Coordinates of N, CA and C in Angstrom, one line a residue:
M1 N 78.7 126.6 99.2 CA 79.9 125.5 99.2 C 80.9 125.7 98.2
V2 N 80.2 125.7 97.2 CA 81.9 126.4 96.3 C 82.4 127.4 96.4
V3 N 81.6 128.3 96.9 CA 82.3 129.4 97.6 C 83.7 129.5 98.4
A4 N 83.0 128.7 99.6 CA 83.9 128.5 100.7 C 85.0 127.7 100.2
L5 N 84.6 126.5 99.3 CA 86.3 125.8 99.1 C 86.9 126.6 97.9
I6 N 86.2 127.5 97.1 CA 87.1 128.1 96.4 C 88.1 129.5 97.2
H7 N 87.7 130.0 98.3 CA 88.4 130.7 99.7 C 89.4 129.9 100.1
M8 N 89.1 128.5 100.5 CA 90.3 127.7 101.2 C 91.5 127.4 100.1
K9 N 90.7 127.2 98.7 CA 92.1 126.7 97.8 C 93.1 127.8 98.3
K10 N 92.7 129.5 98.4 CA 93.5 130.6 98.4 C 94.4 130.7 99.3
F11 N 93.7 130.3 100.9 CA 94.0 130.6 101.4 C 95.2 129.7 102.2
I12 N 95.1 128.8 102.0 CA 96.2 127.8 102.0 C 97.3 127.3 100.8
L13 N 97.2 128.0 99.8 CA 98.4 127.9 98.8 C 99.4 128.3 98.7
L14 N 99.8 129.1 100.0 CA 101.3 129.5 100.4 C 101.9 128.2 100.9
A15 N 101.0 128.0 101.8 CA 101.1 127.0 102.8 C 101.8 125.7 102.0
I16 N 101.0 125.2 101.3 CA 100.8 124.1 100.1 C 102.3 124.5 99.3
V17 N 102.4 125.6 99.0 CA 103.5 125.9 98.0 C 105.0 125.5 99.0
T18 N 105.2 125.8 100.0 CA 106.1 125.8 101.1 C 106.4 124.2 101.2
I19 N 105.0 123.0 101.3 CA 105.3 121.9 101.7 C 105.7 121.4 100.4
C20 N 105.2 121.9 99.2 CA 105.9 121.3 98.0 C 107.5 121.6 97.9
L21 N 108.2 122.6 98.5 CA 109.6 122.8 98.2 C 110.1 122.0 99.1
V22 N 109.4 121.9 100.4 CA 110.6 121.1 101.4 C 110.1 119.6 101.0
S23 N 109.2 118.7 100.5 CA 109.1 117.9 100.0 C 110.5 117.3 99.0
L24 N 110.3 118.5 98.0 CA 111.5 118.3 97.0 C 112.7 118.5 97.5
A25 N 113.1 118.8 99.0 CA 114.3 119.1 99.1 C 114.8 117.8 99.9
V26 N 113.5 117.1 100.3 CA 113.9 115.8 101.4 C 113.8 114.8 99.9
W27 N 113.3 114.8 98.8 CA 113.3 113.9 97.6 C 114.9 114.0 96.9
Q28 N 115.6 115.3 97.5 CA 116.9 115.3 96.8 C 117.8 115.1 97.6
S29 N 117.7 115.0 99.0 CA 119.0 114.4 99.6 C 119.7 113.5 99.5
H30 N 118.7 112.6 98.7 CA 119.3 111.0 98.7 C 120.2 111.3 97.4
P31 N 121.2 110.1 97.7 CA 122.7 110.3 96.8 C 122.0 110.0 95.8
S32 N 122.6 110.8 94.7 CA 122.3 110.5 93.2 C 123.4 111.1 92.1
P33 N 123.7 110.7 91.2 CA 125.3 110.9 90.2 C 124.7 112.4 89.3
K34 N 123.8 112.8 89.6 CA 123.3 114.3 89.1 C 123.9 115.4 90.3
N35 N 123.9 116.2 89.5 CA 124.6 117.6 90.0 C 122.9 118.6 90.8
W36 N 123.4 118.7 91.6 CA 122.1 119.0 92.7 C 122.1 120.5 93.0
E37 N 123.4 121.4 92.5 CA 123.4 122.4 92.6 C 122.4 123.2 92.6
R38 N 121.7 122.7 91.4 CA 120.4 123.7 90.7 C 119.5 122.4 90.7
I39 N 118.4 122.8 91.0 CA 117.1 122.1 90.9 C 116.3 122.6 89.8
T40 N 115.9 122.4 88.7 CA 114.5 122.9 87.9 C 113.4 122.2 88.2
I41 N 112.4 122.8 88.4 CA 111.3 122.3 88.8 C 110.1 122.7 87.8
G42 N 109.5 121.9 87.3 CA 108.4 122.5 86.4 C 107.1 122.6 87.2
V43 N 106.2 123.4 86.5 CA 104.7 123.5 87.2 C 103.6 123.8 86.1
L44 N 102.9 122.5 86.2 CA 101.6 122.6 85.6 C 100.4 123.7 85.9
A45 N 100.1 124.7 85.6 CA 99.3 125.6 86.2 C 98.5 125.9 85.3
P46 N 96.9 126.4 85.3 CA 96.2 127.2 84.4 C 96.6 128.7 84.4
L47 N 97.3 129.3 83.8 CA 98.1 130.2 83.6 C 96.5 131.5 82.4
S48 N 95.8 130.3 81.9 CA 95.0 130.6 81.1 C 93.6 130.2 80.8
G49 N 92.6 130.8 80.6 CA 91.3 129.8 81.0 C 90.2 130.0 82.1
K50 N 89.2 129.2 82.3 CA 88.6 129.3 83.2 C 89.1 129.1 84.8
S51 N 90.1 128.9 84.8 CA 90.6 128.7 86.4 C 92.3 129.5 86.2
S52 N 92.2 130.5 85.5 CA 93.5 131.0 85.7 C 93.8 131.7 87.0
V53 N 93.0 132.3 87.6 CA 93.0 133.1 88.8 C 94.0 132.1 89.5
L54 N 93.5 131.0 89.9 CA 94.5 130.3 90.8 C 95.4 130.2 90.2
G55 N 95.7 129.7 88.9 CA 97.1 129.1 87.9 C 98.1 130.9 88.5
E56 N 97.3 132.1 88.6 CA 98.0 133.2 88.4 C 98.7 133.4 90.1
D57 N 97.6 132.6 90.9 CA 98.0 132.7 92.5 C 98.7 131.8 92.8
A58 N 98.8 130.5 92.0 CA 99.8 129.6 92.1 C 101.4 130.3 91.6
R59 N 101.2 130.3 90.7 CA 103.0 130.9 89.9 C 103.1 132.4 90.8
N60 N 102.3 133.5 91.6 CA 103.1 134.2 92.4 C 103.1 133.4 93.5
A61 N 102.9 132.4 94.0 CA 103.3 132.2 95.2 C 104.8 131.5 95.1
I62 N 104.9 130.3 94.4 CA 106.0 130.0 94.1 C 107.0 130.4 93.7
L63 N 106.7 131.6 92.9 CA 108.2 132.5 92.3 C 108.4 133.2 94.1
L64 N 107.4 133.5 94.9 CA 108.0 134.3 95.7 C 108.6 133.4 96.9
R65 N 108.1 132.0 97.0 CA 108.7 131.2 98.0 C 110.3 131.0 97.3
V66 N 110.3 130.4 96.5 CA 111.6 130.1 95.3 C 112.7 131.0 95.6
D67 N 112.2 132.8 95.9 CA 113.0 133.8 96.1 C 114.0 133.3 97.5
E68 N 112.7 133.1 97.8 CA 112.9 132.7 99.6 C 114.3 132.2 99.9
V69 N 113.6 131.0 99.4 CA 114.7 129.5 99.4 C 115.7 129.6 99.0
N70 N 116.1 130.2 97.7 CA 117.0 130.4 97.1 C 118.2 131.7 98.0
A71 N 118.0 132.3 98.7 CA 118.5 133.5 99.2 C 118.8 132.4 100.9
E72 N 118.4 131.7 101.1 CA 118.7 131.2 101.9 C 119.7 129.4 102.1
R73 N 119.7 128.7 100.7 CA 120.2 127.5 100.9 C 121.1 127.8 99.3
D74 N 122.2 126.7 99.8 CA 123.0 126.6 98.7 C 122.7 125.5 97.7
V75 N 121.5 124.9 97.7 CA 120.9 124.3 96.2 C 120.2 125.6 95.8
K76 N 119.9 125.5 95.0 CA 119.2 126.7 94.2 C 118.0 126.1 93.5
F77 N 117.2 126.8 93.3 CA 115.8 126.1 92.6 C 115.3 127.3 91.5
S78 N 115.0 126.5 90.0 CA 114.5 127.6 89.4 C 112.9 126.8 89.1
V79 N 112.4 127.8 88.1 CA 111.1 126.8 88.2 C 110.6 127.3 86.0
R80 N 110.1 126.3 85.9 CA 109.6 126.5 84.6 C 108.5 126.2 84.4
F81 N 107.6 127.2 84.1 CA 105.9 127.2 84.2 C 105.7 127.0 82.7
E82 N 104.3 125.7 83.0 CA 104.3 125.4 81.3 C 101.8 125.7 81.6
D83 N 101.6 126.7 80.7 CA 99.9 127.1 81.1 C 99.3 125.4 80.2
T84 N 98.5 125.3 81.4 CA 97.7 124.1 80.6 C 96.3 124.5 80.5
Q85 N 96.4 125.7 80.2 CA 94.9 126.7 79.8 C 93.3 125.9 80.7
S86 N 93.4 125.7 81.6 CA 92.5 125.1 82.2 C 91.4 123.9 81.3
D87 N 92.9 123.1 80.8 CA 92.1 121.7 80.0 C 92.8 120.9 80.1
A88 N 92.6 119.6 80.2 CA 93.2 118.7 80.5 C 93.9 118.0 79.4
K89 N 93.5 118.4 78.2 CA 94.2 117.9 77.3 C 95.6 118.6 76.9
Q90 N 95.2 119.8 77.3 CA 96.4 120.7 76.7 C 97.5 120.4 78.3
A91 N 97.0 119.8 79.6 CA 98.1 119.5 80.8 C 98.7 118.8 80.5
V92 N 97.9 117.4 79.7 CA 98.9 116.4 78.8 C 100.5 116.8 77.9
S93 N 99.8 117.7 77.1 CA 100.7 118.6 76.2 C 101.4 119.1 76.7
A94 N 101.2 120.4 77.7 CA 102.5 120.8 78.4 C 103.3 119.7 79.6
F95 N 102.8 118.5 80.1 CA 103.5 117.7 80.9 C 104.5 117.1 80.1
A96 N 104.2 116.8 78.6 CA 104.9 116.0 77.7 C 106.1 116.9 77.2
K97 N 105.9 118.3 77.3 CA 106.9 119.0 77.0 C 108.0 119.4 77.9
L98 N 107.7 119.3 79.2 CA 108.3 119.6 80.2 C 109.4 118.0 80.5
V99 N 108.6 117.2 80.0 CA 109.5 116.2 80.2 C 110.5 115.6 78.8
R100 N 110.0 115.5 77.6 CA 110.8 115.1 76.4 C 111.5 116.2 76.4
V101 N 111.0 117.8 76.3 CA 111.7 118.4 75.8 C 113.0 119.8 76.9
D102 N 112.2 119.6 78.0 CA 112.9 120.2 78.6 C 113.6 119.4 80.1
G103 N 113.6 118.1 79.7 CA 114.1 117.0 80.4 C 113.7 117.2 82.1
I104 N 112.5 117.9 82.4 CA 112.2 118.0 83.9 C 111.8 116.4 84.4
S105 N 112.2 116.1 85.9 CA 111.8 115.0 86.0 C 111.1 115.5 87.9
I106 N 110.8 116.6 88.1 CA 110.0 117.2 89.4 C 109.1 118.6 88.4
I107 N 107.8 117.8 88.9 CA 106.8 118.4 88.5 C 105.8 118.9 89.4
I108 N 105.1 120.2 89.6 CA 104.0 120.8 90.8 C 103.3 120.6 89.4
G109 N 102.1 120.1 90.6 CA 100.8 120.0 89.8 C 100.1 121.3 90.3
A110 N 99.5 122.6 89.7 CA 98.8 123.5 90.2 C 97.5 123.4 89.8
G111 N 96.9 122.6 88.9 CA 95.8 122.7 88.0 C 94.6 122.1 89.3
A112 N 93.1 122.1 88.2 CA 92.5 121.4 88.8 C 92.6 120.3 88.8
T113 N 91.2 119.1 89.2 CA 91.1 117.8 89.2 C 91.3 117.2 87.8
P114 N 90.3 117.6 87.0 CA 90.7 117.0 85.2 C 92.3 116.9 84.8
E115 N 92.5 117.9 85.5 CA 93.9 118.4 84.5 C 95.0 117.3 85.0
I116 N 94.9 117.5 86.6 CA 96.1 116.7 87.1 C 95.8 114.8 87.2
L117 N 94.2 114.6 87.0 CA 94.0 113.1 86.8 C 95.0 112.9 85.2
A118 N 94.6 113.9 84.7 CA 94.6 113.1 83.0 C 96.5 113.5 83.0
V119 N 97.1 113.5 83.9 CA 98.7 113.9 83.8 C 99.3 112.5 85.3
A120 N 98.5 112.3 85.8 CA 99.3 111.5 86.9 C 99.5 110.1 86.4
P121 N 98.7 109.3 85.6 CA 99.3 108.2 85.2 C 100.6 108.3 84.2
L122 N 100.7 109.3 83.1 CA 101.9 109.6 82.4 C 103.2 109.7 83.7
A123 N 102.7 110.6 84.7 CA 104.0 110.9 85.7 C 104.4 109.4 86.2
E124 N 103.2 108.4 86.7 CA 103.8 107.7 87.1 C 104.6 106.8 85.9
E125 N 104.1 106.6 84.8 CA 104.8 105.5 84.0 C 105.9 106.1 83.7
K126 N 106.7 107.4 83.4 CA 107.7 108.0 83.0 C 108.6 108.1 84.4
D127 N 108.0 108.0 85.7 CA 108.6 108.1 86.8 C 109.3 109.4 87.0
I128 N 108.3 110.1 86.9 CA 108.3 111.5 87.3 C 107.7 111.7 88.7
L129 N 108.5 112.8 89.2 CA 107.9 113.1 90.8 C 107.0 114.0 90.6
F130 N 105.6 114.2 91.0 CA 104.6 114.4 90.5 C 103.9 115.0 91.9
I131 N 103.8 116.1 92.3 CA 103.4 116.4 93.3 C 102.0 118.1 93.2
T132 N 100.7 117.1 93.4 CA 99.7 117.7 93.3 C 99.3 119.0 94.5
T133 N 99.0 120.1 93.9 CA 98.6 121.0 95.9 C 97.3 121.2 95.5
L134 N 96.6 121.3 94.6 CA 95.0 121.6 94.8 C 93.9 120.5 94.7
S135 N 94.4 119.8 93.5 CA 93.4 118.5 93.7 C 92.8 117.4 95.0
P136 N 91.8 117.4 95.1 CA 91.6 116.2 96.4 C 91.2 114.9 96.1
S137 N 91.6 114.7 94.8 CA 91.0 113.2 94.2 C 91.6 112.1 95.1
R138 N 90.5 111.4 95.3 CA 90.8 109.9 96.0 C 91.7 109.1 94.8
K139 N 91.5 109.2 93.7 CA 92.1 108.3 92.8 C 93.9 108.8 92.9
L140 N 93.9 109.8 92.9 CA 95.4 110.2 93.2 C 96.0 108.9 94.2
S141 N 95.6 108.9 95.3 CA 96.3 107.9 96.3 C 96.5 106.4 95.9
E142 N 95.6 106.0 94.5 CA 95.4 104.8 94.2 C 97.1 104.5 93.2
Y143 N 97.6 106.0 92.8 CA 99.0 105.6 92.3 C 100.1 105.1 93.1
G144 N 101.3 105.4 92.8 CA 102.5 104.9 94.0 C 103.2 106.0 94.1
P145 N 104.2 106.0 94.8 CA 104.8 106.9 95.5 C 105.6 108.5 95.1
N146 N 105.5 108.0 93.6 CA 105.9 109.3 92.8 C 104.6 110.5 92.8
I147 N 103.7 110.2 93.0 CA 102.5 110.8 92.8 C 102.3 111.2 94.6
I148 N 102.6 112.6 94.7 CA 102.2 112.7 96.2 C 101.2 113.8 96.3
K149 N 99.8 113.7 96.8 CA 98.9 114.3 96.9 C 98.8 115.2 98.0
L150 N 99.3 116.8 98.2 CA 98.9 117.5 99.6 C 97.7 117.9 100.3
R151 N 96.6 118.0 99.0 CA 95.4 118.4 99.8 C 94.6 116.8 100.3
P152 N 94.2 116.6 101.4 CA 93.3 116.0 101.8 C 92.1 116.1 100.9
D153 N 91.7 114.8 101.0 CA 90.1 114.3 100.4 C 89.1 115.4 100.5
L154 N 88.3 116.0 99.1 CA 87.0 116.8 99.2 C 86.4 116.1 100.2
E155 N 86.2 114.7 100.3 CA 84.9 114.5 101.0 C 84.9 114.3 102.5
N156 N 86.2 114.7 102.8 CA 86.8 114.6 104.7 C 86.5 116.0 104.8
Q157 N 86.9 116.9 103.9 CA 87.0 118.4 104.1 C 85.6 118.8 104.5
S158 N 84.7 118.2 103.4 CA 83.8 118.7 103.8 C 83.0 118.3 105.1
R159 N 83.0 117.1 105.5 CA 82.8 116.4 106.8 C 83.3 117.6 107.9
L160 N 84.3 117.9 108.1 CA 85.0 118.9 108.6 C 84.2 119.8 108.3
M161 N 83.8 120.4 107.7 CA 83.4 122.0 107.7 C 82.0 121.7 108.1
A162 N 80.9 120.7 108.0 CA 80.0 120.5 108.6 C 79.8 120.2 110.0
A163 N 81.2 119.4 110.5 CA 81.5 119.3 111.7 C 81.7 120.7 112.2
Y164 N 82.8 121.8 112.3 CA 82.6 123.1 112.2 C 81.7 123.8 112.4
L165 N 80.6 124.2 111.8 CA 79.2 124.7 111.6 C 78.5 124.3 113.0
L166 N 78.4 122.6 112.8 CA 77.8 122.1 113.9 C 78.2 122.5 115.1
N167 N 79.2 122.2 115.5 CA 80.4 122.3 116.8 C 80.4 123.3 117.4
E168 N 81.4 124.2 116.3 CA 81.8 125.3 116.9 C 80.9 126.7 116.8
K169 N 79.9 126.4 115.6 CA 79.3 127.8 115.5 C 77.7 127.4 115.7
N170 N 77.4 126.3 116.2 CA 76.0 126.0 116.5 C 74.8 126.4 115.3
S171 N 75.5 126.2 114.2 CA 74.6 126.4 113.2 C 74.0 125.0 112.6
T172 N 72.7 125.1 112.7 CA 71.7 123.8 112.5 C 70.9 124.5 111.2
R173 N 70.4 125.7 110.4 CA 69.5 125.6 109.6 C 71.0 126.3 108.6
I174 N 71.3 125.5 107.6 CA 72.3 125.3 106.7 C 71.7 125.2 105.5
A175 N 72.2 126.1 104.4 CA 71.9 126.1 103.2 C 73.1 125.7 102.3
V176 N 72.8 124.6 101.4 CA 74.2 123.8 100.8 C 73.8 123.7 99.2
L177 N 74.7 124.5 98.5 CA 74.4 125.2 97.3 C 76.1 124.3 96.6
Y178 N 75.9 124.0 95.7 CA 76.9 123.6 94.7 C 76.4 123.3 93.1
D179 N 77.6 123.3 92.5 CA 77.7 123.3 91.1 C 77.3 121.9 90.3
Q180 N 76.4 122.0 90.0 CA 76.0 120.7 89.7 C 76.6 120.1 88.4
G181 N 77.4 120.7 87.6 CA 78.0 120.6 86.3 C 79.0 119.8 87.0
N182 N 79.6 119.9 88.3 CA 81.0 119.1 88.7 C 80.8 118.3 89.4
D183 N 81.7 117.2 89.1 CA 81.5 116.0 90.0 C 82.3 116.4 91.5
A184 N 83.4 116.8 91.6 CA 83.8 117.2 92.9 C 82.9 117.9 93.8
D185 N 82.7 118.8 93.1 CA 81.4 119.8 94.3 C 80.4 119.1 94.4
A186 N 79.3 118.4 93.9 CA 78.6 117.3 93.9 C 79.0 116.0 95.0
S187 N 80.1 115.6 94.8 CA 80.3 114.6 95.9 C 80.7 115.6 97.3
A188 N 81.1 117.0 97.4 CA 81.4 117.4 98.5 C 80.3 117.9 99.2
A189 N 79.3 118.2 98.5 CA 77.9 118.5 98.8 C 77.2 117.2 99.3
E190 N 77.6 116.3 98.7 CA 77.1 115.0 99.5 C 77.0 114.5 100.3
A191 N 78.7 114.4 100.7 CA 79.4 114.1 102.1 C 78.9 115.0 103.1
F192 N 78.8 116.5 102.7 CA 78.4 117.6 103.6 C 77.4 117.2 104.1
V193 N 76.4 116.6 103.5 CA 74.7 116.5 103.7 C 74.9 115.6 104.7
G194 N 75.8 114.8 104.6 CA 75.8 113.4 104.7 C 76.1 113.2 106.0
Y195 N 77.1 113.9 106.6 CA 77.3 114.6 108.1 C 76.2 114.8 108.7
L196 N 75.3 116.2 108.1 CA 74.1 116.7 108.6 C 73.3 115.6 109.2
N197 N 72.9 114.8 107.9 CA 72.3 113.8 108.1 C 72.7 112.8 109.5
E198 N 73.7 112.4 109.5 CA 73.9 111.3 110.5 C 73.9 112.2 111.7
K199 N 73.9 113.4 111.7 CA 73.9 114.3 113.6 C 72.6 114.9 113.2
G200 N 71.1 114.0 112.4 CA 69.8 114.2 112.8 C 69.7 115.7 112.0
I201 N 70.1 116.4 110.9 CA 70.3 117.7 110.9 C 69.8 117.6 109.2
E202 N 68.5 118.3 108.6 CA 68.2 118.5 107.4 C 68.9 120.1 106.7
P203 N 69.6 120.2 105.6 CA 69.4 121.4 105.4 C 68.1 121.9 104.9
V204 N 68.1 123.2 105.1 CA 67.0 124.1 104.6 C 67.2 124.2 103.4
I205 N 68.0 123.8 102.4 CA 67.9 123.7 101.0 C 68.9 123.0 100.8
N206 N 69.2 122.2 99.8 CA 70.0 121.0 99.1 C 69.9 121.1 97.6
Q207 N 70.4 122.2 96.9 CA 70.5 122.8 95.6 C 71.7 122.7 94.6
G208 N 71.6 122.0 93.6 CA 72.9 122.5 92.2 C 72.2 123.5 91.8
F209 N 73.5 124.1 91.0 CA 73.3 125.2 90.6 C 74.2 125.1 89.0
I210 N 73.7 126.0 87.9 CA 74.8 125.8 86.6 C 75.7 127.0 86.9
A211 N 76.7 126.6 86.7 CA 77.9 127.9 87.2 C 77.9 128.8 86.2
N212 N 77.7 128.6 85.0 CA 77.9 129.7 83.7 C 77.0 130.6 83.8
V213 N 76.0 130.5 84.7 CA 74.6 131.5 84.9 C 75.0 132.6 85.4
N214 N 74.7 133.9 85.1 CA 75.4 134.9 85.4 C 74.4 135.7 86.8
D215 N 73.5 135.1 86.7 CA 72.3 135.9 87.3 C 72.1 134.9 88.4
F216 N 71.9 134.6 90.0 CA 71.7 134.1 90.9 C 70.4 134.5 91.6
R217 N 70.1 135.7 91.5 CA 69.0 136.5 92.7 C 68.2 135.9 92.5
S218 N 67.3 134.8 91.8 CA 66.3 133.9 92.3 C 66.5 133.2 93.2
L219 N 67.8 132.5 93.2 CA 68.3 131.1 93.9 C 68.7 131.6 95.3
L220 N 69.4 133.1 95.5 CA 69.7 133.6 96.6 C 68.4 134.3 97.1
S221 N 67.2 134.8 96.3 CA 66.3 135.0 96.9 C 65.6 133.9 98.0
K222 N 65.6 132.8 97.2 CA 64.8 131.9 97.7 C 65.5 131.3 98.9
V223 N 66.8 131.3 98.8 CA 67.8 131.2 100.3 C 67.4 132.0 101.4
K224 N 67.7 133.4 101.0 CA 67.3 134.4 101.9 C 65.9 134.2 102.3
T225 N 64.9 134.0 102.3 CA 63.4 133.0 102.9 C 63.6 132.2 103.9
L226 N 64.5 131.4 103.6 CA 64.7 130.2 104.4 C 65.6 130.4 105.6
S227 N 66.0 131.9 105.9 CA 66.7 132.3 107.1 C 68.0 131.4 107.5
P228 N 68.8 131.3 106.3 CA 69.8 130.1 106.7 C 71.0 130.7 107.7
Q229 N 71.5 130.0 108.9 CA 72.7 130.6 109.6 C 73.9 130.3 108.7
A230 N 73.9 129.2 107.8 CA 75.1 129.4 107.1 C 74.8 129.1 105.5
V231 N 75.7 129.3 105.1 CA 75.4 129.0 103.2 C 76.5 128.3 102.9

């Protein structure tokens, strides 16, 4: 389950960044006393720490798309990155620097959910346009129009994934594995299994694991003996 969701994040990242920049263009189309010839976007991304792979993917995708947009448009974008270090407290500090020091009023949040949830209330308080790309948390929907969540709720994604396996792949022997130390993963697994149960299906295994353990051979051997059609 976790592996599938991680890959999904990477596959949709370029599309999400494109939507981000389109959203920014629409936002800036309203009359304003500011000079819109060059728009500086702040980006909060985990460029170091445990989520650095996602942060590097985000940086590369954003820079690629900005170059493409700048080649096509009169209004030019520039980007200022701040490293959240895969940490919620550091994300708050990075946000404060972008707003107070750099004077940026448009920020893309490309970090994990804990980082995004730490920054979102501050962005609303400071009237900052905050566009989140990867976090699927429902809590983000509770904020005002300045907080834009591009990724659907994780629970909905999980139910769609379960429906796809049942309806398109005819898979009924399904193993569910999730990071038991991650609330988002646990909620996703619960929603996934809930959909299966509604259709009269029980997973062959529904088990959490500890993410920082390096040896998963015993767990995978156990799963293999159950002969699942999907994991």
